[in-house]
Every structure is written in C-alpha cells, then in structure tokens.
Coordinates of C-alpha atoms in Angstrom, one line a residue:
M1 CA 0.0 0.0 0.0
T2 CA 1.4 3.4 -1.0
D3 CA 2.3 6.1 1.5
E4 CA -0.2 8.5 -0.2
A5 CA -3.1 6.0 0.2
L6 CA -2.3 5.4 3.9
S7 CA -2.1 9.1 4.5
E8 CA -5.4 9.6 2.9
M9 CA -7.1 6.9 5.0
S10 CA -5.7 8.0 8.3
A11 CA -5.0 11.7 8.1
R12 CA -8.6 12.7 8.4
R13 CA -8.8 10.7 11.6
R14 CA -5.6 12.1 13.1
F15 CA -6.6 15.7 12.7
D16 CA -9.9 16.5 14.3
F17 CA -10.7 19.8 15.9
S18 CA -13.1 18.1 18.3
G19 CA -10.2 16.1 19.6
V20 CA -8.2 19.3 20.1
S21 CA -11.1 21.1 21.8
G22 CA -11.6 18.0 24.0
Q23 CA -7.9 18.1 25.1
F24 CA -8.3 21.8 25.8
G25 CA -11.3 21.1 28.0
L26 CA -9.4 18.3 29.8
A27 CA -6.5 20.8 30.5
I28 CA -9.0 23.2 32.0
I29 CA -10.4 20.4 34.3
I30 CA -6.9 19.5 35.4
I31 CA -6.1 23.2 36.2
A32 CA -9.3 23.3 38.2
F33 CA -8.4 20.2 40.2
W34 CA -4.9 21.6 41.0
A35 CA -6.5 24.9 42.2
V36 CA -8.9 23.0 44.5
F37 CA -6.3 20.7 45.9
A38 CA -3.8 23.6 46.4
W39 CA -6.6 25.5 48.3
R40 CA -7.8 22.6 50.4
A41 CA -4.3 21.0 51.0
P42 CA -1.4 23.5 51.0
G43 CA 1.1 20.5 51.0
F44 CA -0.1 19.6 47.5
L45 CA 2.3 22.2 46.0
S46 CA 5.2 21.3 48.2
P47 CA 8.4 20.4 46.3
F48 CA 8.3 16.9 47.8
N49 CA 4.7 16.3 46.6
L50 CA 5.4 17.8 43.2
F51 CA 8.3 15.4 42.8
S52 CA 6.1 12.5 43.9
V53 CA 3.4 13.5 41.4
G54 CA 5.9 13.7 38.6
R55 CA 7.3 10.2 39.4
A56 CA 3.8 8.7 39.6
L57 CA 2.7 10.5 36.5
A58 CA 5.6 8.9 34.5
V59 CA 4.2 5.4 35.3
D60 CA 0.6 6.4 34.6
I61 CA 1.6 7.9 31.2
V62 CA 3.3 4.8 30.1
I63 CA 0.5 2.6 31.3
G64 CA -1.9 4.7 29.2
F65 CA 0.4 4.4 26.2
A66 CA 0.3 0.6 26.6
Q67 CA -3.5 0.5 26.4
M68 CA -3.5 3.2 23.6
A69 CA -1.3 0.9 21.4
A70 CA -4.0 -1.8 21.6
L71 CA -6.9 0.6 21.2
A72 CA -5.4 2.0 18.0
T73 CA -6.4 -1.3 16.2
G74 CA -9.9 -1.3 17.7
G75 CA -9.0 -3.9 20.3
M76 CA -7.9 -3.7 23.9
N77 CA -5.4 -5.2 26.3
L78 CA -6.7 -6.3 29.6
S79 CA -3.4 -8.0 30.5
V80 CA -1.4 -4.7 30.8
G81 CA -1.1 -5.1 34.5
S82 CA -0.2 -8.8 34.3
I83 CA 2.5 -8.2 31.7
G84 CA 3.8 -5.4 33.9
V85 CA 4.2 -7.6 37.0
C86 CA 5.8 -10.3 34.9
A87 CA 8.4 -7.8 33.7
V88 CA 8.9 -6.6 37.3
M89 CA 9.6 -10.0 38.7
T90 CA 11.7 -11.0 35.7
G91 CA 13.9 -7.9 35.9
G92 CA 14.3 -8.4 39.7
Y93 CA 15.2 -12.0 39.2
L94 CA 17.8 -11.2 36.6
M95 CA 19.3 -8.5 38.7
Q96 CA 19.2 -10.1 42.2
T97 CA 19.4 -13.9 41.6
L98 CA 21.4 -14.1 38.5
A99 CA 23.4 -10.9 39.2
L100 CA 23.2 -9.7 35.6
P101 CA 24.1 -6.1 34.8
V102 CA 21.2 -3.7 35.3
P103 CA 20.9 -2.8 31.5
V104 CA 20.9 -6.5 30.6
A105 CA 18.3 -7.3 33.2
I106 CA 16.1 -4.4 32.0
A107 CA 16.5 -5.5 28.4
G108 CA 15.4 -9.0 29.4
A109 CA 12.3 -7.7 31.2
L110 CA 11.3 -5.5 28.3
G111 CA 11.9 -8.4 25.9
L112 CA 9.6 -10.6 27.9
G113 CA 6.9 -7.9 27.9
A114 CA 7.1 -7.6 24.2
A115 CA 7.0 -11.4 23.8
L116 CA 3.9 -11.7 25.9
G117 CA 2.2 -8.9 24.1
W118 CA 3.2 -10.5 20.8
L119 CA 1.6 -13.8 21.9
N120 CA -1.6 -11.9 22.7
G121 CA -1.6 -10.3 19.2
F122 CA -0.7 -13.6 17.5
V123 CA -3.6 -15.5 19.1
I124 CA -6.0 -12.6 18.3
A125 CA -5.0 -12.4 14.7
R126 CA -5.0 -16.1 14.1
S127 CA -8.1 -17.1 16.0
G128 CA -10.3 -14.1 15.2
V129 CA -11.5 -14.1 18.8
S130 CA -12.2 -10.8 20.4
S131 CA -9.2 -9.2 22.1
F132 CA -11.3 -8.8 25.2
I133 CA -11.6 -12.5 25.6
I134 CA -8.0 -13.3 24.7
T135 CA -6.4 -10.7 26.9
L136 CA -8.7 -11.4 29.8
A137 CA -7.6 -15.1 29.6
S138 CA -3.9 -14.2 29.2
A139 CA -4.1 -11.7 32.1
N140 CA -5.0 -14.5 34.5
L141 CA -2.6 -16.9 32.7
Y142 CA 0.4 -14.5 33.0
S143 CA -0.2 -13.5 36.6
G144 CA -0.9 -17.0 37.7
A145 CA 2.3 -18.3 36.1
M146 CA 4.3 -15.5 37.7
L147 CA 2.9 -16.3 41.2
I148 CA 3.6 -20.0 40.8
L149 CA 7.2 -19.4 39.6
T150 CA 8.1 -16.7 42.1
K151 CA 5.9 -17.9 45.0
A152 CA 5.0 -14.2 45.3
V153 CA 8.2 -13.5 47.2
P154 CA 9.4 -9.9 46.7
L155 CA 13.0 -9.2 45.6
N156 CA 14.4 -6.5 47.9
S157 CA 18.2 -6.8 47.3
L158 CA 18.4 -5.1 43.9
P159 CA 21.5 -3.1 43.0
T160 CA 21.5 0.3 44.8
A161 CA 21.8 2.0 41.4
V162 CA 18.2 1.0 40.6
G163 CA 16.6 2.7 43.6
A164 CA 19.0 5.7 43.3
F165 CA 17.8 6.3 39.7
G166 CA 14.2 6.3 40.9
K167 CA 15.0 8.8 43.6
A168 CA 17.2 11.1 41.4
K169 CA 16.1 14.6 40.7
I170 CA 16.8 16.8 37.7
A171 CA 17.1 20.5 38.6
G172 CA 16.1 19.4 42.1
L173 CA 12.5 18.7 41.2
V174 CA 11.9 16.6 38.1
S175 CA 12.2 12.8 38.1
P176 CA 14.2 11.3 35.3
L177 CA 11.3 8.8 35.0
L178 CA 9.1 11.6 33.8
V179 CA 11.6 12.6 31.2
I180 CA 11.7 9.0 29.9
A181 CA 7.9 9.0 29.7
L182 CA 7.8 12.2 27.8
A183 CA 10.5 10.9 25.4
I184 CA 8.4 7.8 24.8
G185 CA 5.4 10.0 24.0
L186 CA 7.5 11.9 21.5
L187 CA 8.6 8.7 19.8
L188 CA 5.0 7.4 19.7
F189 CA 3.8 10.7 18.2
V190 CA 6.4 10.5 15.4
F191 CA 5.7 6.7 14.9
Y192 CA 1.9 7.0 14.4
R193 CA 2.0 10.2 12.4
H194 CA 5.1 9.8 10.2
S195 CA 5.9 6.1 9.8
V196 CA 4.4 3.7 7.3
L197 CA 3.8 1.1 10.0
G198 CA 2.1 3.6 12.2
R199 CA -0.3 4.7 9.4
Q200 CA -1.0 1.0 8.6
I201 CA -2.0 0.4 12.3
L202 CA -4.4 3.4 12.2
A203 CA -5.8 2.3 8.8
A204 CA -6.4 -1.3 10.1
G205 CA -8.1 0.1 13.2
A206 CA -10.3 2.4 11.2
N207 CA -11.5 -0.3 8.8
A208 CA -9.8 -3.6 8.8
R209 CA -11.5 -4.9 5.6
A210 CA -10.8 -1.8 3.6
A211 CA -7.2 -1.7 4.8
K212 CA -6.7 -5.4 3.9
M213 CA -8.1 -4.8 0.4
S214 CA -5.6 -1.9 0.1
G215 CA -2.7 -4.1 0.9
V216 CA -2.2 -3.6 4.6
P217 CA -1.1 -6.8 6.4
V218 CA -3.8 -6.4 9.0
D219 CA -2.9 -9.6 11.0
R220 CA 0.7 -8.5 11.2
V221 CA 0.0 -4.9 12.4
I222 CA -2.4 -6.3 15.0
T223 CA 0.3 -8.5 16.3
I224 CA 2.9 -5.7 16.3
S225 CA 0.5 -3.4 18.1
H226 CA 0.0 -5.8 20.9
A227 CA 3.7 -6.5 21.1
L228 CA 4.2 -2.7 21.4
S229 CA 1.5 -2.7 24.1
G230 CA 3.4 -5.4 26.0
L231 CA 6.7 -3.6 25.6
L232 CA 5.2 -0.4 27.0
A233 CA 3.5 -2.3 29.9
A234 CA 6.9 -3.8 30.8
T235 CA 8.5 -0.4 30.6
A236 CA 6.0 0.9 33.1
G237 CA 6.8 -2.1 35.3
M238 CA 10.5 -1.3 35.3
M239 CA 9.7 2.3 36.2
V240 CA 7.9 1.0 39.2
V241 CA 11.0 -1.1 40.1
A242 CA 13.1 2.0 40.0
H243 CA 10.5 3.9 42.0
L244 CA 10.4 1.3 44.8
G245 CA 14.0 0.0 44.6
A246 CA 12.6 -3.5 44.7
A247 CA 10.6 -6.0 42.6
M248 CA 7.2 -6.5 44.2
P249 CA 4.7 -9.1 43.0
A250 CA 1.8 -6.9 44.1
V251 CA 2.7 -4.3 41.4
G252 CA 0.4 -4.0 38.4
G253 CA -2.4 -6.5 38.1
D254 CA -5.9 -5.2 38.3
D255 CA -4.7 -1.9 39.8
W256 CA -3.4 -0.8 36.3
L257 CA -6.6 -1.7 34.4
L258 CA -8.7 1.4 35.2
P259 CA -5.8 3.9 34.8
S260 CA -4.7 2.2 31.5
F261 CA -8.1 3.0 29.9
L262 CA -8.6 6.4 31.6
G263 CA -5.5 8.0 30.1
P264 CA -6.2 7.3 26.4
V265 CA -10.0 7.5 26.6
L266 CA -10.1 10.8 28.4
G267 CA -7.4 12.1 26.0
G268 CA -9.5 11.4 22.9
T269 CA -8.4 7.9 21.7
P270 CA -11.6 6.3 20.4
L271 CA -12.5 2.8 21.6
S272 CA -13.4 1.9 18.0
G273 CA -9.8 2.4 16.8
G274 CA -8.3 4.2 13.9
A275 CA -6.8 7.1 15.8
V276 CA -4.5 7.8 18.8
A277 CA -4.1 10.8 21.0
V278 CA -0.6 10.8 22.4
V279 CA -0.8 14.3 24.0
G280 CA -4.3 13.6 25.1
T281 CA -3.2 10.4 26.8
M282 CA -0.6 12.3 28.7
L283 CA -3.2 14.8 29.8
G284 CA -5.6 12.0 30.8
A285 CA -2.9 10.4 32.9
L286 CA -2.1 13.7 34.5
L287 CA -5.8 14.0 35.6
V288 CA -5.6 10.5 37.1
T289 CA -2.4 11.2 38.9
T290 CA -3.7 14.6 40.1
I291 CA -6.8 13.1 41.6
R292 CA -4.9 10.3 43.3
S293 CA -2.3 12.6 44.8
G294 CA -4.8 15.2 45.9
L295 CA -7.0 12.7 47.7
L296 CA -3.9 11.2 49.3
V297 CA -2.7 14.6 50.5
M298 CA -6.2 15.4 51.8
Q299 CA -6.1 12.0 53.6
I300 CA -9.2 10.7 51.8
G301 CA -9.6 6.9 51.6
N302 CA -8.5 4.9 48.6
Y303 CA -12.1 3.6 48.0
W304 CA -13.1 7.2 47.1
L305 CA -10.4 7.2 44.5
Q306 CA -11.8 4.0 42.9
L307 CA -15.3 5.6 42.9
Y308 CA -14.1 8.8 41.3
L309 CA -12.0 7.1 38.6
G310 CA -14.9 4.7 37.8
V311 CA -17.3 7.6 37.4
I312 CA -14.8 9.5 35.2
L313 CA -14.3 6.5 33.0
L314 CA -18.0 6.0 32.6
L315 CA -18.5 9.6 31.6
A316 CA -15.6 9.4 29.2
V317 CA -17.0 6.3 27.5
L318 CA -20.5 7.9 27.2
A319 CA -18.9 11.1 25.8
D320 CA -17.0 8.9 23.2
R321 CA -20.3 7.3 22.2
Y322 CA -22.1 10.6 22.0
R323 CA -19.3 11.9 19.8
A324 CA -19.6 8.9 17.5
L325 CA -23.4 9.3 17.1
Y326 CA -23.0 13.1 16.5
Q327 CA -20.4 12.5 13.8
E328 CA -22.6 9.8 12.1
R329 CA -25.6 12.2 12.0
R330 CA -23.4 14.9 10.4
G331 CA -21.8 12.4 8.0
V332 CA -18.4 13.0 9.4
P333 CA -16.0 10.0 9.2
R334 CA -15.5 8.3 12.6
R335 CA -12.2 9.0 14.3

C-alpha cells in the first residue's frame, strides 16, 4: 500500500478539531483540580509532593500508552497489569538472583513484555476471537504463572543504582522517569504520524476490511500493536521497580486496568480504533495522577479514588459514544 493511500485513509482521523477542543477542556479540568487541591491542602504544591506527582505521572503515562497501542487497532489489552508484573519480577530475578548487569536485566524484562504482548496479538489475529476474551484469559494466565514461579516473594536486594535512579532529581524537582515517559510520548507521536507502519496500524483500526483490500497486512499490524503494548507495559513495570527500589509481586495486576483506559479514553483515543491521541493520553494520565495525589494529601480513603475514577471513565465512554453518534448524524468520518 502506498504512503499516499495510507495518509489519505488515516489523516482525516488524526486531525480533528473536536479532539483538540476535548484536550483543551481536559486541560481546564486539570487546572481546576490543581487549584482546588492547592486550596484545600497546602502541602499539595510542596516540592516533595510535586516530585512524587511527577514520578507517579511517569508510570501512569506509560500505562496509558500501553493501552493506547492496543486501542489503535480497535482492540484492547486487559493484560497490561499482568505483563507489567511479569516484567517486574523477571527484571528483579535477573538483577538479584542471576546478578546480571542492570541494563541487561532491563532489556530481558522488556523483551519478555514484548513477547507476551506479541503472543496476545498472534492469538487474536490467528483465531479471530475478540481481544477482550484473549487478553482477559492471558491476564490470568500470565499473573498465575508468575505467582507460581516466584511464590509471590518480593525481591528486595536489587543493585542500589536502581533505587538511586528512581529517587534522582533533575534540577532538584523533576524525576528522570518523567523525562523518559515524555520521550516515549514523542517517539510514539512520530511513529503514528510519520511512519508507514504507524499509518498502517491506524488504517487497520479504522476499517480492517478496507485496509486489507488496500494491501495492509492487518494480522501483522495487530500482532505488532499488541507487542508494542506489552513492551510499554513492561517499561511501566521497570519504572515502578526504579521507584520502589525493589521487585514487588503486588505491582500491576488489576490496579493498572482502570488507569490504563482512563488516560487514552479521556485524552480522545476512540474505543473503536483508527486514531490515537498521544498528547491527550498524557493529559488523561495527569488527571488520574492529580486526583490520586490530591486525595492522598487530603487523607481521603482509597475507596473514594476508585469511585471517582470509575465515574470519570463511565462519563468518558459515554462522551465517546455521543461523539460517534453526533459524527454519524453529520456524515463526518468516525475517528
């Protein structure tokens, strides 16, 4: 399929003023939350809390990117948290038990994440079964296998450089983990907008049958998208390892499921596929992190956080559905 044809199929879905206005509205909501939390809890704007927010935001951004990569094809990945915890324990095992160099251990953990994501995509493409069913099954399979192999024993004797990196500060305030997350966002922005493979993924997500007739290897791009999702989930897992300075089996799992959808969906990535919102996903993740941190500073129970995030996700899904119906009535191509 030619670059011109791919651009024609996906460009109208990548550029949408409604998406831009939605992200502007999301930014206004975030500013409002920051103002409320700063007013009700003065410690919210302390240097310590701002650093903590930035470090947590880095993980939330990459978790959102992991789900966004699957949503781009019109599917989803319910195993984001399970892949993340598998990467966490694998990286910890390679560093602590096998005493491999930190870069080698991180590469091994990321490779495992990509392989598990690739397996999801391969089964989805070959079987034709919904990604919801496949990744729901694999989520339990991956976490169950990890618990059996590791006996859920945390690895607390990792090299000191790992924890030191997670605690490091750039200019006395910014976590290097946040810089990594922003760099990943830049790479994904370029990938989906300017690469042939990125445009093929968006074309397959918009209309798989039309894309296949135009020469796009739909099965291959679905597999690659899920491999990318697994790689990003493993990256988030290794960020958590740096944050904690240890490999904890309680990381990830179901705790990542809701934030993984909130970031991209709030940011404007449609559940039907065919488009991504990289900047919007970062803004959505910022809203999630802001609410979590604000409630923590105000000493409000974690169950309220789950309630608020659930309501926000429901409203975001309803808004996405309303936008789809509105565009259909006006004859505007679905994003």
